[in-house]
Short mmCIF file of C-alpha atoms in Angstrom, two decimals:
data_model
loop_
_atom_site.label_atom_id
_atom_site.label_comp_id
_atom_site.label_asym_id
_atom_site.label_seq_id
_atom_site.Cartn_x
_atom_site.Cartn_y
_atom_site.Cartn_z
CA UNK C 1 -76.53 47.95 6.50
CA UNK C 2 -74.33 51.52 5.74
CA UNK C 3 -70.95 50.20 6.64
CA UNK C 4 -70.97 47.38 4.58
CA UNK C 5 -72.29 49.40 1.18
CA UNK C 6 -69.83 49.67 -1.63
CA UNK C 7 -70.63 52.02 -4.54
CA UNK C 8 -70.45 50.20 -7.97
CA UNK C 9 -67.15 51.16 -9.79
CA UNK C 10 -64.03 50.05 -11.57
CA UNK C 11 -62.27 53.39 -11.35
CA UNK C 12 -59.90 53.58 -8.66
CA UNK C 13 -59.76 57.37 -8.70
CA UNK C 14 -63.08 57.14 -7.42
CA UNK C 15 -62.35 54.77 -4.72
CA UNK C 16 -59.87 57.38 -3.64
CA UNK C 17 -62.36 60.15 -3.80
CA UNK C 18 -64.98 58.01 -1.25
CA UNK C 19 -61.89 58.74 1.56
CA UNK C 20 -61.18 62.29 0.65
CA UNK C 21 -65.21 62.94 0.90
CA UNK C 22 -64.16 62.08 4.68
CA UNK C 23 -61.01 63.61 4.61
CA UNK C 24 -59.20 60.21 5.77
CA UNK C 25 -55.31 59.49 4.32
CA UNK C 26 -55.41 56.24 2.94
CA UNK C 27 -51.93 54.46 4.06
CA UNK C 28 -49.92 52.48 1.46
CA UNK C 29 -51.81 54.63 -1.19
CA UNK C 30 -49.76 57.23 -3.27
CA UNK C 31 -51.57 59.75 -4.96
CA UNK C 32 -49.88 62.38 -7.93
CA UNK C 33 -52.02 64.43 -10.01
CA UNK C 34 -51.16 66.81 -13.05
CA UNK C 35 -53.28 68.84 -15.71
CA UNK C 36 -52.66 69.76 -19.24
CA UNK C 37 -54.05 72.92 -19.70
CA UNK C 38 -53.80 73.33 -23.23
CA UNK C 39 -55.28 69.79 -23.95
CA UNK C 40 -57.56 69.99 -21.15
CA UNK C 41 -56.26 66.27 -20.04
CA UNK C 42 -56.76 65.78 -16.16
CA UNK C 43 -53.82 62.72 -15.32
CA UNK C 44 -54.39 61.06 -11.70
CA UNK C 45 -51.71 58.54 -11.11
CA UNK C 46 -52.93 55.83 -7.76
CA UNK C 47 -50.27 53.94 -6.75
CA UNK C 48 -51.22 51.45 -4.30
CA UNK C 49 -48.04 49.85 -2.71
CA UNK C 50 -49.41 47.95 0.61
CA UNK C 51 -51.46 45.19 0.92
CA UNK C 52 -53.48 47.45 3.38
CA UNK C 53 -53.77 49.90 1.16
CA UNK C 54 -55.36 47.76 -1.27
CA UNK C 55 -57.76 46.05 1.49
CA UNK C 56 -58.60 49.60 1.84
CA UNK C 57 -59.23 50.92 -1.54
CA UNK C 58 -61.05 47.46 -2.70
CA UNK C 59 -58.34 47.74 -5.42
CA UNK C 60 -55.21 45.20 -5.91
CA UNK C 61 -51.45 46.22 -5.43
CA UNK C 62 -50.33 48.28 -8.52
CA UNK C 63 -50.06 51.62 -10.69
CA UNK C 64 -53.90 52.91 -12.11
CA UNK C 65 -53.63 56.13 -14.20
CA UNK C 66 -56.82 57.76 -14.66
CA UNK C 67 -57.15 60.21 -17.94
CA UNK C 68 -60.01 62.67 -17.56
CA UNK C 69 -60.55 65.03 -20.91
CA UNK C 70 -64.25 66.56 -20.56
CA UNK C 71 -64.10 66.88 -24.48
CA UNK C 72 -63.28 62.94 -25.11
CA UNK C 73 -67.05 62.35 -26.34
CA UNK C 74 -66.79 65.06 -29.13
CA UNK C 75 -65.89 64.14 -32.71
CA UNK C 76 -62.54 66.28 -33.03
CA UNK C 77 -60.57 64.16 -34.78
CA UNK C 78 -57.14 66.42 -33.81
CA UNK C 79 -57.96 66.21 -30.17
CA UNK C 80 -58.17 62.48 -30.04
CA UNK C 81 -55.20 62.32 -31.55
CA UNK C 82 -53.61 63.82 -28.66
CA UNK C 83 -55.22 61.70 -26.55
CA UNK C 84 -53.92 58.30 -28.11
CA UNK C 85 -50.16 59.84 -27.68
CA UNK C 86 -51.07 60.56 -24.13
CA UNK C 87 -52.46 56.94 -23.76
CA UNK C 88 -49.29 55.39 -25.95
CA UNK C 89 -46.78 56.77 -23.40
CA UNK C 90 -48.79 56.08 -19.89
CA UNK C 91 -48.58 52.19 -21.66
CA UNK C 92 -44.95 52.68 -22.91
CA UNK C 93 -44.23 53.24 -19.04
CA UNK C 94 -46.26 50.65 -17.90
CA UNK C 95 -44.44 48.24 -20.24
CA UNK C 96 -41.12 49.25 -19.29
CA UNK C 97 -38.50 47.29 -20.83
CA UNK C 98 -38.73 46.74 -24.52
CA UNK C 99 -41.15 43.98 -25.07
CA UNK C 100 -40.99 41.83 -28.33
CA UNK C 101 -44.63 39.86 -28.48
CA UNK C 102 -47.94 41.47 -27.07
CA UNK C 103 -51.38 40.13 -27.30
CA UNK C 104 -54.37 42.28 -26.89
CA UNK C 105 -57.43 40.38 -25.85
CA UNK C 106 -60.88 42.80 -26.35
CA UNK C 107 -63.65 41.49 -23.45
CA UNK C 108 -66.69 42.54 -23.81
CA UNK C 109 -70.14 41.82 -26.00
CA UNK C 110 -70.22 42.94 -29.86
CA UNK C 111 -73.66 42.69 -29.88
CA UNK C 112 -74.26 44.75 -26.70
CA UNK C 113 -72.75 48.35 -27.76
CA UNK C 114 -71.80 49.88 -24.43
CA UNK C 115 -70.08 46.31 -23.83
CA UNK C 116 -68.82 46.20 -27.25
CA UNK C 117 -65.47 48.77 -26.84
CA UNK C 118 -63.02 45.91 -26.43
CA UNK C 119 -63.96 43.74 -29.46
CA UNK C 120 -64.18 47.21 -31.47
CA UNK C 121 -60.62 47.79 -30.21
CA UNK C 122 -59.04 44.68 -31.33
CA UNK C 123 -60.43 44.77 -34.75
CA UNK C 124 -58.11 48.22 -35.33
CA UNK C 125 -55.58 47.18 -33.66
CA UNK C 126 -52.20 46.51 -36.36
CA UNK C 127 -51.88 42.42 -36.24
CA UNK C 128 -48.09 41.53 -36.93
CA UNK C 129 -47.74 38.15 -35.39
CA UNK C 130 -48.64 36.30 -38.31
CA UNK C 131 -46.29 38.55 -40.93
CA UNK C 132 -43.48 38.41 -39.03
CA UNK C 133 -43.51 34.89 -38.25
CA UNK C 134 -44.21 33.89 -42.24
CA UNK C 135 -41.74 36.53 -43.72
CA UNK C 136 -39.55 38.35 -41.10
CA UNK C 137 -38.84 41.95 -40.83
CA UNK C 138 -38.60 42.64 -44.41
CA UNK C 139 -42.68 42.26 -44.20
CA UNK C 140 -42.84 45.38 -42.27
CA UNK C 141 -39.80 47.31 -44.64
CA UNK C 142 -36.86 45.85 -42.70
CA UNK C 143 -38.10 47.69 -39.06
CA UNK C 144 -37.80 45.88 -35.65
CA UNK C 145 -41.47 45.56 -34.74
CA UNK C 146 -43.35 44.23 -31.90
CA UNK C 147 -44.98 40.59 -32.50
CA UNK C 148 -49.03 41.76 -32.18
CA UNK C 149 -51.40 39.69 -31.58
CA UNK C 150 -55.53 39.97 -30.75
CA UNK C 151 -58.08 37.94 -29.69
CA UNK C 152 -61.80 39.02 -28.88
CA UNK C 153 -62.99 35.89 -26.48
CA UNK C 154 -66.51 36.94 -26.36
CA UNK C 155 -68.43 36.25 -23.22
CA UNK C 156 -69.46 33.12 -21.00
CA UNK C 157 -73.24 33.47 -22.32
CA UNK C 158 -72.31 32.99 -26.43
CA UNK C 159 -69.08 30.41 -25.26
CA UNK C 160 -70.13 28.36 -22.23
CA UNK C 161 -66.83 29.35 -20.85
CA UNK C 162 -64.78 31.30 -18.75
CA UNK C 163 -63.00 34.39 -20.07
CA UNK C 164 -59.97 33.43 -18.23
CA UNK C 165 -59.90 29.63 -19.96
CA UNK C 166 -60.13 30.83 -23.25
CA UNK C 167 -57.16 33.75 -22.63
CA UNK C 168 -55.35 30.90 -20.58
CA UNK C 169 -55.20 28.41 -23.34
CA UNK C 170 -54.35 31.10 -26.00
CA UNK C 171 -51.37 32.05 -23.77
CA UNK C 172 -50.08 29.20 -22.89
CA UNK C 173 -50.02 28.41 -27.02
CA UNK C 174 -48.76 31.67 -28.25
CA UNK C 175 -46.60 32.79 -25.27
CA UNK C 176 -46.49 36.30 -25.98
CA UNK C 177 -44.13 38.40 -23.34
CA UNK C 178 -47.46 41.08 -22.08
CA UNK C 179 -51.00 40.96 -22.35
CA UNK C 180 -52.83 43.92 -22.76
CA UNK C 181 -56.80 43.76 -21.62
CA UNK C 182 -59.65 46.23 -22.82
CA UNK C 183 -62.47 46.70 -21.80
CA UNK C 184 -65.88 48.93 -20.89
CA UNK C 185 -66.19 49.94 -17.47
CA UNK C 186 -68.57 51.24 -14.86
CA UNK C 187 -68.52 54.64 -13.08
CA UNK C 188 -69.73 55.93 -10.22
CA UNK C 189 -69.82 59.74 -11.20
CA UNK C 190 -72.01 60.77 -14.88
CA UNK C 191 -70.03 63.45 -15.58
CA UNK C 192 -66.94 60.51 -16.55
CA UNK C 193 -68.89 58.37 -18.52
CA UNK C 194 -67.12 58.17 -21.98
CA UNK C 195 -64.52 61.08 -20.61
CA UNK C 196 -62.24 58.86 -19.08
CA UNK C 197 -59.56 56.50 -19.59
CA UNK C 198 -58.34 54.00 -16.70
CA UNK C 199 -54.64 52.46 -17.44
CA UNK C 200 -53.43 49.88 -14.59
CA UNK C 201 -51.01 47.29 -14.50
CA UNK C 202 -53.13 45.06 -12.24
CA UNK C 203 -54.85 43.41 -14.89
CA UNK C 204 -59.14 43.09 -14.49
CA UNK C 205 -61.85 41.61 -13.17
CA UNK C 206 -64.46 41.33 -16.05
CA UNK C 207 -67.96 42.71 -14.81
CA UNK C 208 -67.15 43.69 -11.33
CA UNK C 209 -68.50 47.17 -11.62
CA UNK C 210 -71.96 45.70 -12.84
CA UNK C 211 -71.94 43.39 -10.23
CA UNK C 212 -71.06 40.25 -12.35
CA UNK C 213 -67.95 38.82 -10.67
CA UNK C 214 -65.61 36.82 -12.89
CA UNK C 215 -62.09 35.37 -12.44
CA UNK C 216 -59.57 38.09 -12.95
CA UNK C 217 -57.32 38.55 -15.79
CA UNK C 218 -54.05 39.02 -14.14
CA UNK C 219 -50.65 37.97 -13.80
CA UNK C 220 -51.28 35.76 -10.97
CA UNK C 221 -53.65 33.41 -13.44
CA UNK C 222 -51.50 34.21 -16.82
CA UNK C 223 -48.08 34.06 -15.20
CA UNK C 224 -47.30 37.49 -17.58
CA UNK C 225 -47.77 40.80 -16.77
CA UNK C 226 -51.74 42.33 -17.78
CA UNK C 227 -52.43 45.62 -18.32
CA UNK C 228 -55.65 46.74 -18.52
CA UNK C 229 -57.30 49.89 -20.58
CA UNK C 230 -60.87 50.81 -19.59
CA UNK C 231 -63.65 53.58 -19.97
CA UNK C 232 -66.61 54.03 -18.15
CA UNK C 233 -69.56 53.60 -20.89
CA UNK C 234 -72.39 53.05 -17.66
CA UNK C 235 -73.22 54.32 -14.50
CA UNK C 236 -75.49 52.66 -12.03
CA UNK C 237 -79.05 54.21 -11.66
CA UNK C 238 -79.18 54.53 -8.22
CA UNK C 239 -76.12 56.83 -9.16
CA UNK C 240 -78.32 59.14 -11.14
CA UNK C 241 -81.05 60.06 -8.99
CA UNK C 242 -78.08 60.38 -6.17
CA UNK C 243 -76.78 63.26 -8.17
CA UNK C 244 -79.40 64.68 -8.55
CA UNK C 245 -80.77 64.97 -5.23
CA UNK C 246 -77.39 66.08 -4.00
CA UNK C 247 -78.40 69.06 -7.00
CA UNK C 248 -81.65 69.43 -5.29
CA UNK C 249 -79.91 69.84 -2.11
CA UNK C 250 -77.54 72.46 -2.75
CA UNK C 251 -80.43 74.46 -4.50
CA UNK C 252 -82.80 73.95 -1.31
CA UNK C 253 -79.61 75.61 0.96
CA UNK C 254 -79.59 78.06 -1.26
CA UNK C 255 -82.94 79.09 -0.74
CA UNK C 256 -84.44 80.69 2.60
CA UNK C 257 -87.67 78.88 2.32
CA UNK C 258 -86.72 75.50 1.98
CA UNK C 259 -83.16 75.55 4.03
CA UNK C 260 -84.84 73.28 6.66
CA UNK C 261 -85.16 70.43 4.71
CA UNK C 262 -81.96 70.84 2.75
CA UNK C 263 -80.39 71.12 6.04
CA UNK C 264 -81.57 67.94 7.17
CA UNK C 265 -80.82 66.19 3.35
CA UNK C 266 -77.53 67.64 3.68
CA UNK C 267 -76.37 65.80 7.39
CA UNK C 268 -76.05 62.65 5.21
CA UNK C 269 -72.51 61.88 3.90
CA UNK C 270 -72.94 60.37 0.40
CA UNK C 271 -72.49 56.71 0.99
CA UNK C 272 -75.90 57.11 3.10
CA UNK C 273 -77.57 59.15 0.73
CA UNK C 274 -76.77 56.79 -2.07
CA UNK C 275 -77.84 53.58 -0.17
CA UNK C 276 -81.17 55.71 0.54
CA UNK C 277 -81.42 56.07 -2.56
CA UNK C 278 -80.86 52.39 -3.13
CA UNK C 279 -84.04 51.38 -1.29
CA UNK C 280 -86.25 53.71 -2.61
CA UNK C 281 -86.15 52.57 -5.62
CA UNK C 282 -85.80 49.32 -5.08
CA UNK C 283 -86.93 46.27 -6.45
CA UNK C 284 -87.34 47.80 -9.63
CA UNK C 285 -84.63 50.25 -10.89
CA UNK C 286 -82.39 48.83 -7.80
CA UNK C 287 -80.20 46.59 -10.88
CA UNK C 288 -80.46 48.85 -13.62
CA UNK C 289 -77.50 50.56 -15.40
CA UNK C 290 -77.48 53.54 -17.77
CA UNK C 291 -75.70 54.58 -20.74
CA UNK C 292 -76.10 58.09 -22.78
CA UNK C 293 -78.02 58.27 -25.74
CA UNK C 294 -74.92 58.57 -28.61
CA UNK C 295 -73.40 55.46 -26.96
CA UNK C 296 -72.94 53.92 -30.66
CA UNK C 297 -71.07 56.43 -32.13
CA UNK C 298 -68.87 57.27 -29.08
CA UNK C 299 -68.06 53.83 -28.98
CA UNK C 300 -66.70 53.56 -31.71
CA UNK C 301 -65.07 56.95 -31.87
CA UNK C 302 -63.15 55.69 -28.66
CA UNK C 303 -62.04 52.26 -29.63
CA UNK C 304 -60.45 54.09 -32.51
CA UNK C 305 -58.55 56.40 -30.14
CA UNK C 306 -57.66 53.30 -28.07
CA UNK C 307 -56.21 51.21 -30.89
CA UNK C 308 -54.04 54.10 -32.28
CA UNK C 309 -52.87 54.32 -28.74
CA UNK C 310 -52.05 50.76 -28.42
CA UNK C 311 -50.39 50.82 -31.79
CA UNK C 312 -47.84 53.74 -30.88
CA UNK C 313 -47.35 52.45 -28.19
CA UNK C 314 -46.31 48.79 -29.85
CA UNK C 315 -45.11 49.72 -33.07
CA UNK C 316 -44.01 54.03 -32.52
#
């Protein structure tokens, strides 16, 4: 059973860390890391180059850029501006050539705060498609700008339709050159909640981090490049218990009286400990996901940060 156990996470960085714990090098996967000590932003680039690497990682072939900023949840406008500018640089890099039209899609449920990131971001995007088509570049001061349109398709419980069905219909009519999808994610580590942004050129599978697998929103399904931006806002309850247990083991190892007990638990690897915890808390908490108490303010703040990054990338 332990061999088939998968830690629920949407972050490629955390999928990569599972193999580092066992000192396993993944063939077909390239990893680059850089750190801006002044801004305290750590950037990790995971490039899955082969199908073998994709199978091992459980992620599609492509580039995954993860920005970790410990102060991202703090209400510091200047700091968030720096994050927006860094996000814009990564988006321009992944978009490559000049793009004339982009559809920004906000996934999630506006009525459920931890899942409302996508809709909030679209609310703050500078929409230009209708102005440019009606009045031309003169409406934007004569500057050459990208045609930007927005869509919030809701969730199946609200519409009765798969998200992909709605998006596909809009793409066929609007014919954008590229799509940017924004969604809330699930993390494996509590320290990454609301402090991490993942950007990828592989698209997204809505709800995969919490076990609700929907049709993938990607280039294969839509015929256009799809960039995905996500921030982890929830974590599995079993993860919180597991992290607490690891701290307990470290404390036991440091205590002479409890070294035997701590040593016994310490022989289990992270996957084994996580599986044991899930079995212990089942069935009442096994499917529970937890979010920070200040998630309302945090999601709104991060939505401005991400929307500003997208606006800078598309119009800057």
